[in-house]
CSV table of C-alpha atoms in Angstrom, one decimal:
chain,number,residue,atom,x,y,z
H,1,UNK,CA,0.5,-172.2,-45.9
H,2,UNK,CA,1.7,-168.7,-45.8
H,3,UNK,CA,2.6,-166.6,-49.1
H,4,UNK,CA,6.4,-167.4,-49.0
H,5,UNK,CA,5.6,-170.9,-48.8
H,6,UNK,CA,3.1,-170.8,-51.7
H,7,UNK,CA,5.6,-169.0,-53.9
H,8,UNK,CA,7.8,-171.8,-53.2
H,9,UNK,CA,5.6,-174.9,-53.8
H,10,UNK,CA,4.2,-172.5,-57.5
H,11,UNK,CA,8.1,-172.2,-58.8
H,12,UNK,CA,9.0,-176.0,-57.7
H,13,UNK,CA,5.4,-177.2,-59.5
H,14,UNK,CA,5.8,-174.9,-62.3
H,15,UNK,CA,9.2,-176.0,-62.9
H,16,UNK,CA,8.7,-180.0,-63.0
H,17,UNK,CA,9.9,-179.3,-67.0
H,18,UNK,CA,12.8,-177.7,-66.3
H,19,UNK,CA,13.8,-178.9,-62.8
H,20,UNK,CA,18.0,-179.5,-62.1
H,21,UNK,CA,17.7,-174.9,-62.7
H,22,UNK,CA,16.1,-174.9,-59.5
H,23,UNK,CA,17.5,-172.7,-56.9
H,24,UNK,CA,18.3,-175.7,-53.3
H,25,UNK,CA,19.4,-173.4,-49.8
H,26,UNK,CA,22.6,-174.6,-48.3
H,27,UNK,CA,23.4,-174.5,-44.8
H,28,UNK,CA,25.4,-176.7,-42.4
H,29,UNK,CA,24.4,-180.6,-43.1
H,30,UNK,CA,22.3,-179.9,-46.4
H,31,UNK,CA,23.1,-181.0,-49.7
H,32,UNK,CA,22.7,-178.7,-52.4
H,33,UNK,CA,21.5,-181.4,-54.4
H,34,UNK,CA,18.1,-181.3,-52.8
H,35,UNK,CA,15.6,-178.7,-53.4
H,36,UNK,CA,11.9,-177.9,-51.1
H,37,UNK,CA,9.0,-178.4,-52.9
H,38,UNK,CA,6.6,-177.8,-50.4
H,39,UNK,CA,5.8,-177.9,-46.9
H,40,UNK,CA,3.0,-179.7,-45.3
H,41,UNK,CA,0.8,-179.4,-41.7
H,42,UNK,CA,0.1,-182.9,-41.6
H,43,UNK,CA,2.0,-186.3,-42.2
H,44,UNK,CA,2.6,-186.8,-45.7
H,45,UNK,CA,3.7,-190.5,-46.9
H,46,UNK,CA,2.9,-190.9,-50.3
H,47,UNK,CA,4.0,-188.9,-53.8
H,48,UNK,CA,3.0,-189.5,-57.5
H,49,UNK,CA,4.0,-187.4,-60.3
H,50,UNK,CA,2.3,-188.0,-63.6
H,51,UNK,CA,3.6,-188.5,-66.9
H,52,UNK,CA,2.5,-184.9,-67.9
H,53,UNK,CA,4.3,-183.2,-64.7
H,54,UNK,CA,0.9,-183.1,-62.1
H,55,UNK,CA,1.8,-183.6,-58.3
H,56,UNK,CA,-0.4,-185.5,-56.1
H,57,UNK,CA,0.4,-186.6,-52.1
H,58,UNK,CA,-1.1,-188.2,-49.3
H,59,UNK,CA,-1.9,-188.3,-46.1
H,60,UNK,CA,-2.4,-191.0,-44.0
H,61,UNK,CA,-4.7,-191.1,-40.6
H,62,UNK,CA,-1.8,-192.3,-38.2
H,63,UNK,CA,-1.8,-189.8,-35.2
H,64,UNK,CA,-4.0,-187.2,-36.5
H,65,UNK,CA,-7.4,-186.7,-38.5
H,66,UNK,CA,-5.9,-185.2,-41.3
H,67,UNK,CA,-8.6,-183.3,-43.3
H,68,UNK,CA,-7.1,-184.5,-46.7
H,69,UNK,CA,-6.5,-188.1,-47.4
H,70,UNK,CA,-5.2,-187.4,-51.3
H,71,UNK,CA,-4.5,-184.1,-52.4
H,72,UNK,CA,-3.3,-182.6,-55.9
H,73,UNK,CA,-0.4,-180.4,-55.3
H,74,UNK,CA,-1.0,-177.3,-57.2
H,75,UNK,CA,0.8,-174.6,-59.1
H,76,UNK,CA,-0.5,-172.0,-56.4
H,77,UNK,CA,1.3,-174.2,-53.5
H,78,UNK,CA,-2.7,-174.8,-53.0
H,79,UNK,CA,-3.8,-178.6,-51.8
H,80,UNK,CA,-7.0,-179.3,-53.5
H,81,UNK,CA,-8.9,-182.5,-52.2
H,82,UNK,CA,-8.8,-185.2,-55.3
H,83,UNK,CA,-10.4,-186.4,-57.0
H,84,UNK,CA,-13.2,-185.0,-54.9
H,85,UNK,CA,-14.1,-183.3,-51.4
H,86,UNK,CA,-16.5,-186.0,-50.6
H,87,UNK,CA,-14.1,-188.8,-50.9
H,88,UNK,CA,-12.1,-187.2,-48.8
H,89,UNK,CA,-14.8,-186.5,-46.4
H,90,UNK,CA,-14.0,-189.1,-43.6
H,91,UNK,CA,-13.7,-188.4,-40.5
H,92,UNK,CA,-12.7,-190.5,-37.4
H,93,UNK,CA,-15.2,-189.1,-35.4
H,94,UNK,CA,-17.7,-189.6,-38.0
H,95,UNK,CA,-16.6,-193.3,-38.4
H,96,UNK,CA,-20.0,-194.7,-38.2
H,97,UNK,CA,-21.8,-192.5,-40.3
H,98,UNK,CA,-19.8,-193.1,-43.7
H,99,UNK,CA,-18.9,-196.4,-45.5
H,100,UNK,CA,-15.7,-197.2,-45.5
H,101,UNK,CA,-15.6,-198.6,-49.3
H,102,UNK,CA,-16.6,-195.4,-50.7
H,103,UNK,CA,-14.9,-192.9,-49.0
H,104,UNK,CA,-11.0,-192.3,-48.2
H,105,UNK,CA,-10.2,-193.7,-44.8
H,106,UNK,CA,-6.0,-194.2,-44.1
H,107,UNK,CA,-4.4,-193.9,-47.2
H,108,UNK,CA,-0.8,-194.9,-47.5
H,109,UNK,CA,0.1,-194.9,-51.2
H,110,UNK,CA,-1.0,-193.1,-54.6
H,111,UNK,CA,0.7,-194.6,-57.9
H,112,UNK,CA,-0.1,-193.0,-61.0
H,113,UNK,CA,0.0,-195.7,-63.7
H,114,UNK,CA,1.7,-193.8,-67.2
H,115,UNK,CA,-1.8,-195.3,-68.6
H,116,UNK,CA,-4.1,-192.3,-67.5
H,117,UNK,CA,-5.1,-193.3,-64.2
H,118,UNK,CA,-3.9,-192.5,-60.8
H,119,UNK,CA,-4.0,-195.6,-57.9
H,120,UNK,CA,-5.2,-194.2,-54.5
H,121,UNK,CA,-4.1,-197.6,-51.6
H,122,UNK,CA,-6.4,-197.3,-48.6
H,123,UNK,CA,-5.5,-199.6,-45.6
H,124,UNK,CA,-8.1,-198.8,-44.0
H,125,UNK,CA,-6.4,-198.8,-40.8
H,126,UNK,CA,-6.6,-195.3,-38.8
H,127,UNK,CA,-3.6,-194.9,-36.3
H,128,UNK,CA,-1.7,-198.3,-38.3
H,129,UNK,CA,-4.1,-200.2,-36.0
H,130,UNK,CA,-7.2,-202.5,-36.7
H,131,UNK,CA,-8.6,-202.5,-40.2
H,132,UNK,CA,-12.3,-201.1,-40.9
H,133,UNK,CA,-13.9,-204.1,-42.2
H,134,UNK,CA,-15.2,-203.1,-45.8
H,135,UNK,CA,-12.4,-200.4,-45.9
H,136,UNK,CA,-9.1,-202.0,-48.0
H,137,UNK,CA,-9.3,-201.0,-51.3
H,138,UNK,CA,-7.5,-200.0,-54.3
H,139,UNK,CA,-9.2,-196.9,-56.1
H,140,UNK,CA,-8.6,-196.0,-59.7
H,141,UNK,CA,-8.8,-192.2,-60.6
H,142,UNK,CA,-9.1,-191.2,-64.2
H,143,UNK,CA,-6.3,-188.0,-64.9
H,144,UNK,CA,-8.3,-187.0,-67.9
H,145,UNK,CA,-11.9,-186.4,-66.1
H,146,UNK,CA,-10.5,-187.0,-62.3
H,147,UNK,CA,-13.6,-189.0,-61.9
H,148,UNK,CA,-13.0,-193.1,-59.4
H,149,UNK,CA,-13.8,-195.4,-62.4
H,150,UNK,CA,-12.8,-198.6,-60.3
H,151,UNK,CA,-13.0,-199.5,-56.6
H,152,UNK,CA,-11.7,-203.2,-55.9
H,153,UNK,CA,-12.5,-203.8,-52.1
H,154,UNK,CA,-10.2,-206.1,-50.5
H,155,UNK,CA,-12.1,-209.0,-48.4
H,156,UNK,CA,-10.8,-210.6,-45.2
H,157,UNK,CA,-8.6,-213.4,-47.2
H,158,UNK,CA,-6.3,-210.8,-48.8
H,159,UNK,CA,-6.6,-208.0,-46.2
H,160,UNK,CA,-6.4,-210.0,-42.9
H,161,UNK,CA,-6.5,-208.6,-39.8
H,162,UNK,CA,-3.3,-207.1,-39.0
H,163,UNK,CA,-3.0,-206.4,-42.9
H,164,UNK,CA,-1.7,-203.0,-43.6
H,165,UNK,CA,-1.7,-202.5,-47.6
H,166,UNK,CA,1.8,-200.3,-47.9
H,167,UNK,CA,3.1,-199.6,-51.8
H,168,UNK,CA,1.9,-200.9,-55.4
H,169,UNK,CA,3.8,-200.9,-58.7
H,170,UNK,CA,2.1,-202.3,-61.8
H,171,UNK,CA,3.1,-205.2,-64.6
H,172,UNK,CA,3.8,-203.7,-67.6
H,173,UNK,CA,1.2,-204.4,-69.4
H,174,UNK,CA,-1.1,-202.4,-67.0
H,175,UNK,CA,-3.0,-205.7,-66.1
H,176,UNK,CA,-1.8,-206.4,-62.8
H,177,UNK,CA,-1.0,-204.4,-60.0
H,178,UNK,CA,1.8,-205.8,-57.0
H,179,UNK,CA,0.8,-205.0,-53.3
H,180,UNK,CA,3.6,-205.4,-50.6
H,181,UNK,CA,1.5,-206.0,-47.2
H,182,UNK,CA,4.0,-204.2,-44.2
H,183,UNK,CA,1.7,-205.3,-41.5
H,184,UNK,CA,2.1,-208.3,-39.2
H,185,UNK,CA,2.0,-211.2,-42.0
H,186,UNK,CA,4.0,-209.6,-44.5
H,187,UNK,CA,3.0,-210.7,-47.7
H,188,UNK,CA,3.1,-209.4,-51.4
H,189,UNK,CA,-0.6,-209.1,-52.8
H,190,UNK,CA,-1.6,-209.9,-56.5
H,191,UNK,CA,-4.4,-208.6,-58.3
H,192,UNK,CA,-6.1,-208.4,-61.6
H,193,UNK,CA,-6.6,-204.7,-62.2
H,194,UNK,CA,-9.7,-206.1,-64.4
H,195,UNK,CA,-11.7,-208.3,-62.3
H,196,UNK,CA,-10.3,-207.4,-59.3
H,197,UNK,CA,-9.4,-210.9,-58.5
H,198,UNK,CA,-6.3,-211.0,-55.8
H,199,UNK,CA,-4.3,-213.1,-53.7
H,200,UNK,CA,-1.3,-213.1,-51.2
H,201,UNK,CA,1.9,-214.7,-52.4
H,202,UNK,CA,4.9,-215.6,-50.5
H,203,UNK,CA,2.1,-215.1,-47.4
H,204,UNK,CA,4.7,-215.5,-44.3
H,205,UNK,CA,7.9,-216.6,-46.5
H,206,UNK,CA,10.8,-215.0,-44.7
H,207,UNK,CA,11.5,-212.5,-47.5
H,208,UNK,CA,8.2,-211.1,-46.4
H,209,UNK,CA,8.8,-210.7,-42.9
H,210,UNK,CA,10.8,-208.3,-40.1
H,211,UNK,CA,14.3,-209.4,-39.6
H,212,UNK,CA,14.4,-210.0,-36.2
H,213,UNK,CA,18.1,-208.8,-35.8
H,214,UNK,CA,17.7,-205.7,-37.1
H,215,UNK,CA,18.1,-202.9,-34.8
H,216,UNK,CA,16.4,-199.3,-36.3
H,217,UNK,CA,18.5,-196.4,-35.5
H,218,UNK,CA,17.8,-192.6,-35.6
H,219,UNK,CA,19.5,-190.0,-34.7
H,220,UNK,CA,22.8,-192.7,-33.5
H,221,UNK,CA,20.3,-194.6,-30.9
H,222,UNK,CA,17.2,-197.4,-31.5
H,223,UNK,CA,14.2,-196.1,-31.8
H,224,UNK,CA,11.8,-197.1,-29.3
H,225,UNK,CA,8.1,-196.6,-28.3
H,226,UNK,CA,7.6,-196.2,-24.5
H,227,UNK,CA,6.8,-199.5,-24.4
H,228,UNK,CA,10.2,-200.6,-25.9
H,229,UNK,CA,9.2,-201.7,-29.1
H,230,UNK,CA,10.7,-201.1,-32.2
H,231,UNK,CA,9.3,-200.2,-35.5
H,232,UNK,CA,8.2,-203.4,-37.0
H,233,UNK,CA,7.6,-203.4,-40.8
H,234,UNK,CA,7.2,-206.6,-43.0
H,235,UNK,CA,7.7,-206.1,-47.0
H,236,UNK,CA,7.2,-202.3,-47.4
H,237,UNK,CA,9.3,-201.1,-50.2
H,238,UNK,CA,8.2,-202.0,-53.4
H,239,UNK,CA,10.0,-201.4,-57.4
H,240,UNK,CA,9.8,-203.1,-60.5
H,241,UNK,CA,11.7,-203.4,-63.6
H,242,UNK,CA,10.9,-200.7,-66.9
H,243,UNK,CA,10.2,-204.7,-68.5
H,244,UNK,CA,8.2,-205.5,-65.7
H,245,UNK,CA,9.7,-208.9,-65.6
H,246,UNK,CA,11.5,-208.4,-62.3
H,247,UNK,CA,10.0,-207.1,-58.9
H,248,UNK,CA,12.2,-206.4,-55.8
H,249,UNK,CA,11.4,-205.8,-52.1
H,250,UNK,CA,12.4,-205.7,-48.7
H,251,UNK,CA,11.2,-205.4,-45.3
H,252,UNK,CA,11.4,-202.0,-43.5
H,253,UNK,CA,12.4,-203.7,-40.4
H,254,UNK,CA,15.1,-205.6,-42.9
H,255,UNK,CA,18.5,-205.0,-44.8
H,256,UNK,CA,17.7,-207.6,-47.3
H,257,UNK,CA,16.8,-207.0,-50.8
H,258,UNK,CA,14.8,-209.7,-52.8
H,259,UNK,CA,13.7,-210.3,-56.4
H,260,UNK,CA,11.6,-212.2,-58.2
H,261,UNK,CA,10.3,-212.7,-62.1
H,262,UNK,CA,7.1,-211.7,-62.1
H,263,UNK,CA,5.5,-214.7,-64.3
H,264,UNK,CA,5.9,-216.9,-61.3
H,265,UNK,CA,3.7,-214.7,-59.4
H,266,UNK,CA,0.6,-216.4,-61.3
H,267,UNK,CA,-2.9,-217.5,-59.2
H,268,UNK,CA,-2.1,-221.2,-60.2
H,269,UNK,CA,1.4,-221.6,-58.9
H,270,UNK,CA,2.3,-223.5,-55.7
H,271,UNK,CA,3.5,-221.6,-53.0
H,272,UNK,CA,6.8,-223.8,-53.1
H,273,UNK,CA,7.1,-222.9,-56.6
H,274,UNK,CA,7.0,-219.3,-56.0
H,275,UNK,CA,9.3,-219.2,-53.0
H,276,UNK,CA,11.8,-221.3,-55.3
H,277,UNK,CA,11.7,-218.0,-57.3
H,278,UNK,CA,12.7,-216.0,-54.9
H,279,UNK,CA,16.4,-214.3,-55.2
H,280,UNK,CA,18.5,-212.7,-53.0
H,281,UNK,CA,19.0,-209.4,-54.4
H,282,UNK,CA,21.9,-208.1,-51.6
H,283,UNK,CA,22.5,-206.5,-48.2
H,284,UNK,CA,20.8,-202.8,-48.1
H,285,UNK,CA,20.2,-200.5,-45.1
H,286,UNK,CA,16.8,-200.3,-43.1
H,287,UNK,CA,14.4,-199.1,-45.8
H,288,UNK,CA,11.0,-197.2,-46.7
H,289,UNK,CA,10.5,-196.5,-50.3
H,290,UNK,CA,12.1,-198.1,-53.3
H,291,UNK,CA,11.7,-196.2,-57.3
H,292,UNK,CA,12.7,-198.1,-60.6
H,293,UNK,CA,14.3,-194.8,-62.3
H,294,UNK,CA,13.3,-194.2,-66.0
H,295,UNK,CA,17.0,-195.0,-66.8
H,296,UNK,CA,16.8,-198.5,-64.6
H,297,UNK,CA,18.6,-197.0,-61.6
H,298,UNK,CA,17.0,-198.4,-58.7
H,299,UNK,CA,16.6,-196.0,-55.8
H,300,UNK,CA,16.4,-197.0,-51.9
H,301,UNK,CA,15.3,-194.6,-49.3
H,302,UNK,CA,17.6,-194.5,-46.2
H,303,UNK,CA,15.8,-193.0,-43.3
H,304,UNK,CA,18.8,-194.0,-40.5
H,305,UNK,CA,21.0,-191.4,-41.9
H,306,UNK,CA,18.6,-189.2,-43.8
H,307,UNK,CA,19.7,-189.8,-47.4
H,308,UNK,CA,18.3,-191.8,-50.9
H,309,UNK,CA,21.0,-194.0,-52.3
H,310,UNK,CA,21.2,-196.5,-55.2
H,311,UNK,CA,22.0,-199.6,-56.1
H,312,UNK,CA,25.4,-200.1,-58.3
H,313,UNK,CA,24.4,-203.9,-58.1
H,314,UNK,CA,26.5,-205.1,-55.6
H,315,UNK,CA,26.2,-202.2,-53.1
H,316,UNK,CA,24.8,-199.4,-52.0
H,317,UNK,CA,25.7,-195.9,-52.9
H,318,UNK,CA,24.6,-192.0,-52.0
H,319,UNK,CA,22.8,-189.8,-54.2
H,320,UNK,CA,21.6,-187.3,-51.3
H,321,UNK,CA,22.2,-186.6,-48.3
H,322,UNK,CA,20.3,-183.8,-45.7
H,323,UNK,CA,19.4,-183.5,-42.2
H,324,UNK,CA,16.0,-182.0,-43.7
H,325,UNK,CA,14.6,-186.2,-45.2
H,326,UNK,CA,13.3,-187.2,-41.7
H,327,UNK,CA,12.4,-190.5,-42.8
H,328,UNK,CA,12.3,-190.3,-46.3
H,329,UNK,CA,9.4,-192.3,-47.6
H,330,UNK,CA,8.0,-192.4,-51.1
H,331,UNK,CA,10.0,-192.1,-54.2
H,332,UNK,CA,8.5,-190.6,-57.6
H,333,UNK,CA,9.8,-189.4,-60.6
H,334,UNK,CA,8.5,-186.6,-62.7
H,335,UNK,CA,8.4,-186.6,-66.9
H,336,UNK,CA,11.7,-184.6,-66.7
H,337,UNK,CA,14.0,-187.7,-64.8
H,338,UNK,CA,13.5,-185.6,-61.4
H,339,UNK,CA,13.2,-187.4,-58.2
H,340,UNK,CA,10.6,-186.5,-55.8
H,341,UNK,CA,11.0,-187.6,-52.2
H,342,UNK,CA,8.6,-187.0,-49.0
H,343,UNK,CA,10.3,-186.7,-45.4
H,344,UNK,CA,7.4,-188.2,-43.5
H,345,UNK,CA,9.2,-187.8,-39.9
H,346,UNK,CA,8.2,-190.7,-38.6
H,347,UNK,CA,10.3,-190.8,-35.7
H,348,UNK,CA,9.4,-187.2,-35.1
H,349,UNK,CA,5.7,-188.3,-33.9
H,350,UNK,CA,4.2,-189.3,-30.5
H,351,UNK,CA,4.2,-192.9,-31.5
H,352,UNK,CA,8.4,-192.4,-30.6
H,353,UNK,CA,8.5,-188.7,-28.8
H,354,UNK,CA,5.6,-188.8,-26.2
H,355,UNK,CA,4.1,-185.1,-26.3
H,356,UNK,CA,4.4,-184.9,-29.8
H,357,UNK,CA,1.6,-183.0,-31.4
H,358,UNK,CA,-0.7,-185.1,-33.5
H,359,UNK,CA,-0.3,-183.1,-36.5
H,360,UNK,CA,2.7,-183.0,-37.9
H,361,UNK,CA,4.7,-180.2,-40.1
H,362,UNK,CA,6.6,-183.0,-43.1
H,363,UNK,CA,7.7,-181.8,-46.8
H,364,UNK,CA,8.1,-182.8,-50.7
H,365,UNK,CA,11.5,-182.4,-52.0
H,366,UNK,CA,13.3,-182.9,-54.8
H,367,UNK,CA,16.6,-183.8,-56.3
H,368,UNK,CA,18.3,-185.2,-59.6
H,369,UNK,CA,21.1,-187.4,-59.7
């Protein structure tokens, strides 16, 4: 990251108390709206800001060995390895050498809690692909001595084969944490943030699962591997309610929204009971990441036409739009009521553009409504 870049990621950081003052470039098909936080060498997915302003990302293993899995996002525009170097000392081509339960293998998602603790979700699934038996697991990080305090490993009945553990919100009570599974079984994991105890609910239920009618477009054409295939995402998008009584969803490959209380989502219910509880929120758009604003605004990324929108309740609605959010991703929001937003570029890598490089320049921004 060269100095320019660093100065911008330090006054972006620096200003997370103050941020709407911050200065946005504005050039043809930008929205002044949205400001750069910081640029990236390799894929980013995930962003979590804490409740006293600190800026973590991630960096999943999906076409490149990226040599930070989660990273703090300093006030320098420096990426130091958190909570530590050595668990974010896997490599692919040291796969055999390190266990995958105690090190950092793929992860997708980092949640910070509003309880002290941030949640690192690790796949374990290098390139999207097979799962590293022993890897899946949800890893608490305490804020106040960034020190893992809690690994629950995810055995083969929650994290099947062909699992891919994609975005967590938490109950409000801190107890439980909510797991959408994007892979080929979509499912919506639950597990005791205590005991570590989880399950899959609504396991194959169509609210779980890719719409098969749903064409992704990019750029005004389907996106396609060589092969022909589409991306293929169950329930990825994940949000709950500042009660925690509701949860919504939806399917990356999917315009459907769904809801459900989360009492029904209890280890003892049927599985018919549960689907009963299952609501049709509305029609969306194709979508990645999903953020329950502090003011109950509920915010849908929109990666067809490179813009975050909300819902009014009925519809959907713009809040930004730039040609700079290739595929925005994650949502977060910082103590202030800012909105952070990663542009992973997902159709931007070789999985879609044979010849790609493997590692690939993404960025952070920001925006308030």
């Amino acid at each position: 990251m060269d100095t320019k870049q660093k100065a911008l990621v330090g006054a972006a950081v620096a200003s997370t108390a103050a941020a709407g003052a911050a200065f946005a470039f504005k050039f043809a098909g930008t929205d002044s709206k949205l400001t750069k936080v910081a640029d990236f060498d390799h894929q980013v997915t995930g962003v979590s800001v804490t409740e006293d302003g600190r800026i973590f990302v991630c960096f999943p293993r999906w076409t490149d060995d990226a040599p930070i899995s989660v990273a703090e996002l300093l006030p320098s525009g420096k990426l130091k390895a958190y909570p530590d170097e050595r668990w974010n000392s896997w490599r692919n081509a040291k796969a055999s050498e390190m266990p995958v339960g105690e090190h950092f293998v793929c992860v997708q998602s980092i949640v910070a809690d509003g309880r002290g603790a941030l949640w690192v979700l690790d796949p374990a699934a290098p390139g999207n692909e097979k799962i590293l038996p022993g890897g899946p697991k949800l890893v608490r990080v305490d804020l106040a001595t960034d020190q893992v305090t809690k690994t629950i490993l995810f055995d083969e009945t929650v994290a099947l084969q062909g699992t891919y553990l994609n975005d967590i919100r938490f109950s409000a009570d801190g107890k439980t944490g909510y797991i959408t599974d994007s892979g080929t079984r979509g499912a919506i994991i639950v597990v005791d943030l205590d005991t570590g105890d989880a399950f899959r609910a609504l396991d194959g239920h169509k609210s779980t699962q890719v719409e098969k009618d749903v064409i992704v477009e990019i750029d005004g054409r389907p996106l396609r591997r060589p092969d022909g295939r589409q991306p293929s995402f169950s329930s990825d998008g994940l949000a709950i309610s500042n009660d925690g009584r509701t949860l919504y969803w939806q399917a990356l490959t999917g315009r459907t929204l769904y809801s459900i209380d989360t009492s029904k989502l209890s280890k003892g219910a049927s599985a018919s009971d549960v689907e009963a509880a299952v609501k049709t929120v509305g029609t969306t758009n194709v979508a990645d990441g999903l953020w329950m604003g502090s003011d109950g605004t509920l915010y849908i990324t929109s990666p067809t036409d490179n813009s975050v929108k909300y819902w009014t309740g009925d519809a959907l609605e713009p809040v930004v739009t730039d040609k700079r959010l290739r595929w925005p991703d994650t949502l977060s929001e910082g103590p202030d009521g800012t909105i952070y937003v990663t542009a992973s570029h997902i159709q931007d890598t070789n999985w879609y553009k044979p010849g790609a490089p493997a590692s690939l320049p993404t960025a952070l921004f920001s925006f308030r409504r």
